[in-house]
Coordinates of C-alpha atoms and ligand atoms in Angstrom, one line a residue:
X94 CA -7.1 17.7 -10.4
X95 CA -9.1 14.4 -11.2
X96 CA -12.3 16.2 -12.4
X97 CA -13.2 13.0 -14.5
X98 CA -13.1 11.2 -11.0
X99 CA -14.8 13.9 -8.8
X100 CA -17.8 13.8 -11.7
X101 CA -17.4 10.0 -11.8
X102 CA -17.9 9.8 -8.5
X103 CA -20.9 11.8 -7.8
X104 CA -22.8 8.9 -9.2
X105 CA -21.4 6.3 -7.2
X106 CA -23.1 4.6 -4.3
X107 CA -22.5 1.8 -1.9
X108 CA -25.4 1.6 0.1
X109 CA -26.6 -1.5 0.0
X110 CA -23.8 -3.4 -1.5
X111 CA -22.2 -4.3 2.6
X112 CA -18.8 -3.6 1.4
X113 CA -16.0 -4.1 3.4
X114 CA -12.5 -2.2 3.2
X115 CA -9.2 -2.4 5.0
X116 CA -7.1 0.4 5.0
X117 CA -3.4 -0.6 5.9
X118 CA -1.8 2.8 6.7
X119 CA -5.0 4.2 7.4
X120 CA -4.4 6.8 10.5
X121 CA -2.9 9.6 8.1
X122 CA -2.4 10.9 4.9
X123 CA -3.3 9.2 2.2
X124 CA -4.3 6.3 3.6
X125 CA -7.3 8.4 5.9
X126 CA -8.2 9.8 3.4
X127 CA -9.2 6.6 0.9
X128 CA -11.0 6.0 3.8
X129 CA -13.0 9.2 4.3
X130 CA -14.5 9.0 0.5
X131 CA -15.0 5.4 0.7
X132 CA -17.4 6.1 3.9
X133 CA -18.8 8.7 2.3
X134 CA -20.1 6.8 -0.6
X135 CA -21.6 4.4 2.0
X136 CA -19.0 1.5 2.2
X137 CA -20.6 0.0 5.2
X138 CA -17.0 -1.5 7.2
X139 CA -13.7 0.3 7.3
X140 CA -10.9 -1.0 9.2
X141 CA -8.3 1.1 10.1
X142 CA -4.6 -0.3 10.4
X143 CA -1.4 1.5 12.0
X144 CA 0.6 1.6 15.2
X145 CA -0.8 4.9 16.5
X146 CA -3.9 4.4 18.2
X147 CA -4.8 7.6 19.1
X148 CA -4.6 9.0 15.3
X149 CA -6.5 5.7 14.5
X150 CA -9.4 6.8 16.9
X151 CA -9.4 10.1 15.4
X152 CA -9.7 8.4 12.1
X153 CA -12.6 6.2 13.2
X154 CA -14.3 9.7 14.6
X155 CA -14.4 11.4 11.0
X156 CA -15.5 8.4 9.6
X157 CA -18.5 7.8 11.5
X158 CA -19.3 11.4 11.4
X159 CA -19.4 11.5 7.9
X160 CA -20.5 7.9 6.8
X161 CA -23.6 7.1 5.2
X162 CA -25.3 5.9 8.3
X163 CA -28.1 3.8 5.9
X164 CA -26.3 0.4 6.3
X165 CA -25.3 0.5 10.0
X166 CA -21.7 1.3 9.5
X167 CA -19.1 0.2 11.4
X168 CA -15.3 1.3 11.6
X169 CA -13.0 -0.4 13.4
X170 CA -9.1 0.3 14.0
X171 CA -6.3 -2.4 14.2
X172 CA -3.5 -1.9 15.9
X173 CA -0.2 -3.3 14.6
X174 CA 3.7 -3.2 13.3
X175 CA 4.8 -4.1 10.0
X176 CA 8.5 -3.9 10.5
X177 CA 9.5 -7.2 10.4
X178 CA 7.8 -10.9 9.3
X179 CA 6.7 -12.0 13.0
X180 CA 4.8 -8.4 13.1
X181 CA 4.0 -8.8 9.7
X182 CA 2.2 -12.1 10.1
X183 CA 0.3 -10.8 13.5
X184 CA -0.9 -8.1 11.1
X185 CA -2.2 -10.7 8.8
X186 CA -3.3 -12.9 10.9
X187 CA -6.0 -10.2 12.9
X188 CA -6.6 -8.6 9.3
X189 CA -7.7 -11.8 7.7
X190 CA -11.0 -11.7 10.9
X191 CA -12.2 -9.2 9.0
X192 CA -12.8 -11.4 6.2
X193 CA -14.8 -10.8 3.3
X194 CA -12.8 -7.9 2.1
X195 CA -13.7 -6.3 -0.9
X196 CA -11.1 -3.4 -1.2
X197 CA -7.8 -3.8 0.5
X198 CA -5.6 -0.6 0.9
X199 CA -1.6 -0.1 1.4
X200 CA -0.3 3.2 2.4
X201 CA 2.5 2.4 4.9
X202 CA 5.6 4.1 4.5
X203 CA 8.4 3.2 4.9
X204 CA 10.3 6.3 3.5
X205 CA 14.0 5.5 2.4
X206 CA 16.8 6.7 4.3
X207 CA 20.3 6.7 2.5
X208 CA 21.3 4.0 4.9
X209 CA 20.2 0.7 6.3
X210 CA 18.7 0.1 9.6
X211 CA 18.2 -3.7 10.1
X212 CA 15.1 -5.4 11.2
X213 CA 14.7 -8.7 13.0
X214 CA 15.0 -10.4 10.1
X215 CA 18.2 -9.0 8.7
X216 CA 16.5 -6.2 6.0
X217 CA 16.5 -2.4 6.0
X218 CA 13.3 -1.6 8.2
X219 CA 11.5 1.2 5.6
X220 CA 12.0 -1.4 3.1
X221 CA 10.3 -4.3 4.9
X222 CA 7.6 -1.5 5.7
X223 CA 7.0 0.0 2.3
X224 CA 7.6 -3.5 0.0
X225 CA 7.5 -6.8 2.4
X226 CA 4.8 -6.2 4.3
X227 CA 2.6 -5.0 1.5
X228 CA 3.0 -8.6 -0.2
X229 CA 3.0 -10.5 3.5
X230 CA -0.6 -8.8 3.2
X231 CA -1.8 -8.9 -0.3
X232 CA -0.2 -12.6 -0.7
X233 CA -1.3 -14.0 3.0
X234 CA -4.7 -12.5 2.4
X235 CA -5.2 -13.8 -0.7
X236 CA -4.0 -17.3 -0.4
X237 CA -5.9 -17.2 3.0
X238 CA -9.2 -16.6 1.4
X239 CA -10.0 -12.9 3.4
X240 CA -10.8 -11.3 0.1
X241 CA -14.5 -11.1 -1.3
X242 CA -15.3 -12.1 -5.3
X243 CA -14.1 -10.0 -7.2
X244 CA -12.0 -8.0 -4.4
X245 CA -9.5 -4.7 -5.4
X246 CA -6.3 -4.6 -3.8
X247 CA -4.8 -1.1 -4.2
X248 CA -0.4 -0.2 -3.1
X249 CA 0.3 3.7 -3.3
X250 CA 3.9 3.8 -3.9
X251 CA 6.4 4.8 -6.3
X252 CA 5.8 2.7 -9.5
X253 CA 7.5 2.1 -13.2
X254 CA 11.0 2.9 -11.8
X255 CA 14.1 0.0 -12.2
X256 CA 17.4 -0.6 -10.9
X257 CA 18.8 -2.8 -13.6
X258 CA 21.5 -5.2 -11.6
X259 CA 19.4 -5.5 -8.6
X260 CA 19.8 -9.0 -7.0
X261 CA 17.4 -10.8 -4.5
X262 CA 20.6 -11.7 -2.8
X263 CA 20.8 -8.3 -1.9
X264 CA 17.5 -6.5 -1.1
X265 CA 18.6 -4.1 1.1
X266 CA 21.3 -2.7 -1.0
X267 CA 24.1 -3.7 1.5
X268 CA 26.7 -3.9 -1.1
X269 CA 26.0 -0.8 -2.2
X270 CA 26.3 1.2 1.2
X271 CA 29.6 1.9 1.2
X272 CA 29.8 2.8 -2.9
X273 CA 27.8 6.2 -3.3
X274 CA 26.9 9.4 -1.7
X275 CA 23.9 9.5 0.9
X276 CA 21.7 10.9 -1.9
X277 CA 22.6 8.2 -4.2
X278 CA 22.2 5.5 -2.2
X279 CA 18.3 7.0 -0.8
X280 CA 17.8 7.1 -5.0
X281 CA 18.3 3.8 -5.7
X282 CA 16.3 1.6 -2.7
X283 CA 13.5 4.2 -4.0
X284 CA 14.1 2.0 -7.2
X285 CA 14.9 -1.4 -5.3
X286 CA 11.6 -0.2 -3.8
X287 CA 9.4 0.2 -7.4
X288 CA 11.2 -2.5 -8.7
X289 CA 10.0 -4.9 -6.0
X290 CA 6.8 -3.5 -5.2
X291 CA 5.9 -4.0 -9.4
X292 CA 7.3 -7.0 -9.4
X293 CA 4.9 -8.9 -7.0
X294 CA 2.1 -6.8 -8.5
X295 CA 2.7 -8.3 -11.9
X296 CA 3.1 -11.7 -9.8
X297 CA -0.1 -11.5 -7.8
X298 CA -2.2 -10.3 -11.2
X299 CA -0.8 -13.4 -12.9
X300 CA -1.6 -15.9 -10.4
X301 CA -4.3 -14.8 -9.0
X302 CA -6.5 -13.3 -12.1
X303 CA -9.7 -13.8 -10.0
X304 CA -8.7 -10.3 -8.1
X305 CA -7.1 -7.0 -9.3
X306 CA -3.9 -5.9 -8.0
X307 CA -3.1 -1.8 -8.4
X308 CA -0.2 -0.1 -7.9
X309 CA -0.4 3.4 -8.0
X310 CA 2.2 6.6 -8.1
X311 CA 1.0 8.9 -6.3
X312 CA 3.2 12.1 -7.2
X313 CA 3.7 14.5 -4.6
X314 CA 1.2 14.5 -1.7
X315 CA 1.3 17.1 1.3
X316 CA 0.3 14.4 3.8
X317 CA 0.3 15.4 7.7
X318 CA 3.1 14.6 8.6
X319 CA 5.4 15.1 4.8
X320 CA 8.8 16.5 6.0
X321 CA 11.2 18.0 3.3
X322 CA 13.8 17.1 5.6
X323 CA 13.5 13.8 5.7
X324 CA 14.9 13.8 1.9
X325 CA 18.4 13.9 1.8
X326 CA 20.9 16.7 0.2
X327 CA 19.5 19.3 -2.5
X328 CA 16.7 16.5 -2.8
X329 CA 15.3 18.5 -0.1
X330 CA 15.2 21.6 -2.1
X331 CA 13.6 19.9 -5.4
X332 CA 11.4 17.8 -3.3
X333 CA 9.8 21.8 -1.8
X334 CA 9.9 23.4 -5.0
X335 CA 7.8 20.4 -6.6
X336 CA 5.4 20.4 -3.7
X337 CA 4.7 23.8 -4.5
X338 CA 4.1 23.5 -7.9
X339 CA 2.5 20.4 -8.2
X340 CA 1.8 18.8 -4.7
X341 CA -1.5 17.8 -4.0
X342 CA -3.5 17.5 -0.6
X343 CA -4.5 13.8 0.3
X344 CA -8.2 14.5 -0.3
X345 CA -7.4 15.4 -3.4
X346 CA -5.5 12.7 -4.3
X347 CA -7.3 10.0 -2.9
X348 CA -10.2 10.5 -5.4
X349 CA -8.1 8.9 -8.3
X350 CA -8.1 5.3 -6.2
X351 CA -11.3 5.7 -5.0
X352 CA -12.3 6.3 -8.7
X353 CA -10.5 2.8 -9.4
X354 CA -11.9 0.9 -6.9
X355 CA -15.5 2.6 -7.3
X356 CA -16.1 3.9 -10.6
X357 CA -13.6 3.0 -13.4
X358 CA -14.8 0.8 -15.9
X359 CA -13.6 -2.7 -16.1
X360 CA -9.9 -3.1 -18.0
X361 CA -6.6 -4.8 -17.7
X362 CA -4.5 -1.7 -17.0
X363 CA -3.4 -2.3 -13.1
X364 CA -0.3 0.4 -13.2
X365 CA -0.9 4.3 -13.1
X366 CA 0.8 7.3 -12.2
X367 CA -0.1 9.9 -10.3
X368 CA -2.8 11.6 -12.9
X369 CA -4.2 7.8 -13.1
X370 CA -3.0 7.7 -16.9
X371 CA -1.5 4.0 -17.4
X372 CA 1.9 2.7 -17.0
X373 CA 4.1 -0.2 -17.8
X374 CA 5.9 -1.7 -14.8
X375 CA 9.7 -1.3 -14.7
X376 CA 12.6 -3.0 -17.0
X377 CA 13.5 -4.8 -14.0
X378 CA 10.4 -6.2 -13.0
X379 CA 9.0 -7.3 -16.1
X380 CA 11.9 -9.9 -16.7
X381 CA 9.8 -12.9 -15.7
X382 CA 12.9 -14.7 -14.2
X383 CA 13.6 -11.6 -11.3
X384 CA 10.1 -11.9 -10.7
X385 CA 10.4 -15.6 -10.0
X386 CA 13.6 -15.5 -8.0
X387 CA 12.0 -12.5 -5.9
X388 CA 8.3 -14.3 -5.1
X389 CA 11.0 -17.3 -4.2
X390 CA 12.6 -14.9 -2.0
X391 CA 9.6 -13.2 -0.3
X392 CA 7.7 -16.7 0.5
X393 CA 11.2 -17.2 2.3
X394 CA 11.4 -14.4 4.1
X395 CA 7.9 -14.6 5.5
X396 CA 8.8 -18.0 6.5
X397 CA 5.8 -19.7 3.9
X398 CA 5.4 -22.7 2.5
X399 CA 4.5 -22.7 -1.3
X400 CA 2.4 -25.8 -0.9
X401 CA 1.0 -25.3 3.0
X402 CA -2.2 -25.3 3.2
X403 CA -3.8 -21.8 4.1
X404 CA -5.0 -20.8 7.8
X405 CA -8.9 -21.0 7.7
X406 CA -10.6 -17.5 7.8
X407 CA -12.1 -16.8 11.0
X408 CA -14.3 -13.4 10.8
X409 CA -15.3 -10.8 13.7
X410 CA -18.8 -10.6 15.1
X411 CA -20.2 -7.4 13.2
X412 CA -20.2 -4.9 16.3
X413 CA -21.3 -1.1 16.0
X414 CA -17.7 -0.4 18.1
X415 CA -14.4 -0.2 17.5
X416 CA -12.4 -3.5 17.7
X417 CA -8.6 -3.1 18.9
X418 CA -6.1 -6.2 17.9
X419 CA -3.1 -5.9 19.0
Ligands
NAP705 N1 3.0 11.7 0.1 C1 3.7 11.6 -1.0 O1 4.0 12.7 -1.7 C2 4.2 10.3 -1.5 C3 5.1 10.3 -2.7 C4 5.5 9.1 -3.1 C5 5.2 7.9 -2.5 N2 4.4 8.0 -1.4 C6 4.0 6.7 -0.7 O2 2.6 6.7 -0.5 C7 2.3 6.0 0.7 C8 1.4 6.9 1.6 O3 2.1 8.1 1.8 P1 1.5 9.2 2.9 O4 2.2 10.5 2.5 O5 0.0 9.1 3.0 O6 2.2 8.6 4.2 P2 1.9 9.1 5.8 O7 1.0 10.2 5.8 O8 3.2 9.2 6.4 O9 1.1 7.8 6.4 C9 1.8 6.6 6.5 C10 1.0 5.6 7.2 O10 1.8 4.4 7.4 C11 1.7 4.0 8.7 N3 2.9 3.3 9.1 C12 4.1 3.9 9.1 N4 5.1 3.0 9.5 C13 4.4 1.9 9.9 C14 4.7 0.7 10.5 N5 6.0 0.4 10.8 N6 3.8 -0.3 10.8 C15 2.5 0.0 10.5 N7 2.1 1.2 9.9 C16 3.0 2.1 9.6 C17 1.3 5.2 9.5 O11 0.6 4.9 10.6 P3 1.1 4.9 12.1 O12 2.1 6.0 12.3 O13 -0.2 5.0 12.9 O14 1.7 3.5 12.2 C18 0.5 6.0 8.5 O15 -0.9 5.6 8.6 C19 3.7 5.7 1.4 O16 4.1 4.4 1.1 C20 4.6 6.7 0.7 O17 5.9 6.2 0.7 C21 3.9 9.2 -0.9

């Protein structure tokens, strides 16, 4: 897969160009491995986000091991929740030190369940940790100017699917909990989650045309810690047979953002799936009126203030170590 990338890539270098990446979901999977190219092509800073600090370390080990040490690179790990708005807003408020981002990357997961388990704040907690906390960070970060000129923000996650009569009233499906199998109900807040997650997208490329917003498919992905059994009845069984025939390992996979964020030439396209061919957002989210109900709704939720004035950006001293927020 992604020989156009792999070639593309071979040409690519950042030494030199002191750039600066976050990786939000960065201690496994796909997340680790964004990372691992991006050091390898000499991005000079990676920070490393998640709750597991010991994976993090790990993380920070490759990276050093196999960075271009030209620039003086430095890799840092984060620790933090996304789960709810207060941790959320922690997140982004020792993210936003890093300042100067060039390449901001979101691979939490927050895999659906078939059921709801409530946060702090009311919502189901894999969706708060798969589609509110990925637009607490891309929108806080933005508005609080911690991205660089010019900077990419990439979201792997399922993209281009709808749920037609989904209201903001009802983001975690609650009305819907009692109406449908288990199976059903894990189907559609995988829809409430595209539908969401390519509706702020759309949002943040509109308002905010200065930066690029991706969101990304990436198919099926044999991550570390991928568990069949996590899917619920004979999705299980489809879920295996597709990893076999057309799963992919993360390294693999990560090449086609890397290739976006590195390599690809400049155009409008922000969607893809998982072969990186381009893609329309879903029916849902491009009615411009659910968009503007849901930013409406988000801003809420994350207890913002349209018109408040943004928190100034204060930036970490550039140390060779690892830095721990927590
Ligand atoms: N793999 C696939 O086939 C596939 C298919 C479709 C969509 N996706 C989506 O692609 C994204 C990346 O998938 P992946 O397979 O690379 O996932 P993964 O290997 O399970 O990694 C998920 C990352 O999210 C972090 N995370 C999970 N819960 C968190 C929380 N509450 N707060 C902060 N960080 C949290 C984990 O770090 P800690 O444990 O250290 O916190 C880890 O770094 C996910 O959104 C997934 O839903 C994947």
């Amino acid at each position: 897969m992604a020989s156009f990338a792999t070639e593309a890539l071979r040409k690519v270098s950042l030494v030199g160009q002191h750039r600066t990446a976050v990786v939000v979901g960065g201690t496994l999977g796909i997340g680790a491995a964004i990372a691992r190219h991006l050091a390898k092509l000499g991005c000079s800073r990676i920070v490393i986000f998640g709750r597991n600090e010991a994976r993090g370390e790990a993380v920070l080990e490759d990276l050093h091991r196999i960075s271009s040490k030209a620039d003086g690179f430095v890799a840092e790990f984060v620790k933090g929740e996304l789960s709810d708005s207060q941790s959320m807003r922690t997140a982004a408020d020792n993210l936003q030190k890093a300042g100067g981002i060039d390449y901001l990357v979101m691979c939490q997961k927050g895999l659906p369940t078939g059921t709801i388990n409530e946060n702090a704040d009311g919502y189901d907690t894999p969706f708060a940790v798969q589609a509110i906390s990925r637009f607490t960070l891309a929108y806080l970060l933005t508005k609080r100017g911690a991205l660089a000129s010019g900077a990419s923000v990439i979201s792997i996650a399922a993209q281009g699917q709808t749920l037609d009569d989904l209201s903001v009233d009802d983001l975690s499906l609650k009305g819907r909990l009692s109406t449908g199998s288990q199976t059903t109900m894990f189907l559609n807040q995988s829809k409430r989650d595209s539908c969401v997650l390519d509706a702020f997208h759309e949002e943040l490329n509109i308002r905010y045309p200065q930066y690029r917003y991706f969101h990304l498919s990436p198919g099926l992905v044999s991550s570390e810690q991928f568990d069949v059994n996590k899917f619920p009845g004979i999705m299980k069984y489809a879920v295996w047979f597709g990893q076999r025939l057309i799963g992919t390992t993360p390294d693999k996979y990560a090449l086609l953002p890397v290739y976006l964020l590195t390599a690809a030439p400049a155009s409008s396209e922000r969607y893809f799936d998982s072969k990186l061919k381009p893609k329309r957002i879903g029916k849902w989210a491009a009615d411009p009126e659910n968009r503007e109900k849901l930013w409406k709704k988000l801003v809420s939720i994350i207890g913002e203030n349209e018109g408040q004035v943004s928190a100034p950006v204060e930036v970490w001293a550039q140390s060779e170590g690892g830095v721990t927020a927590g």
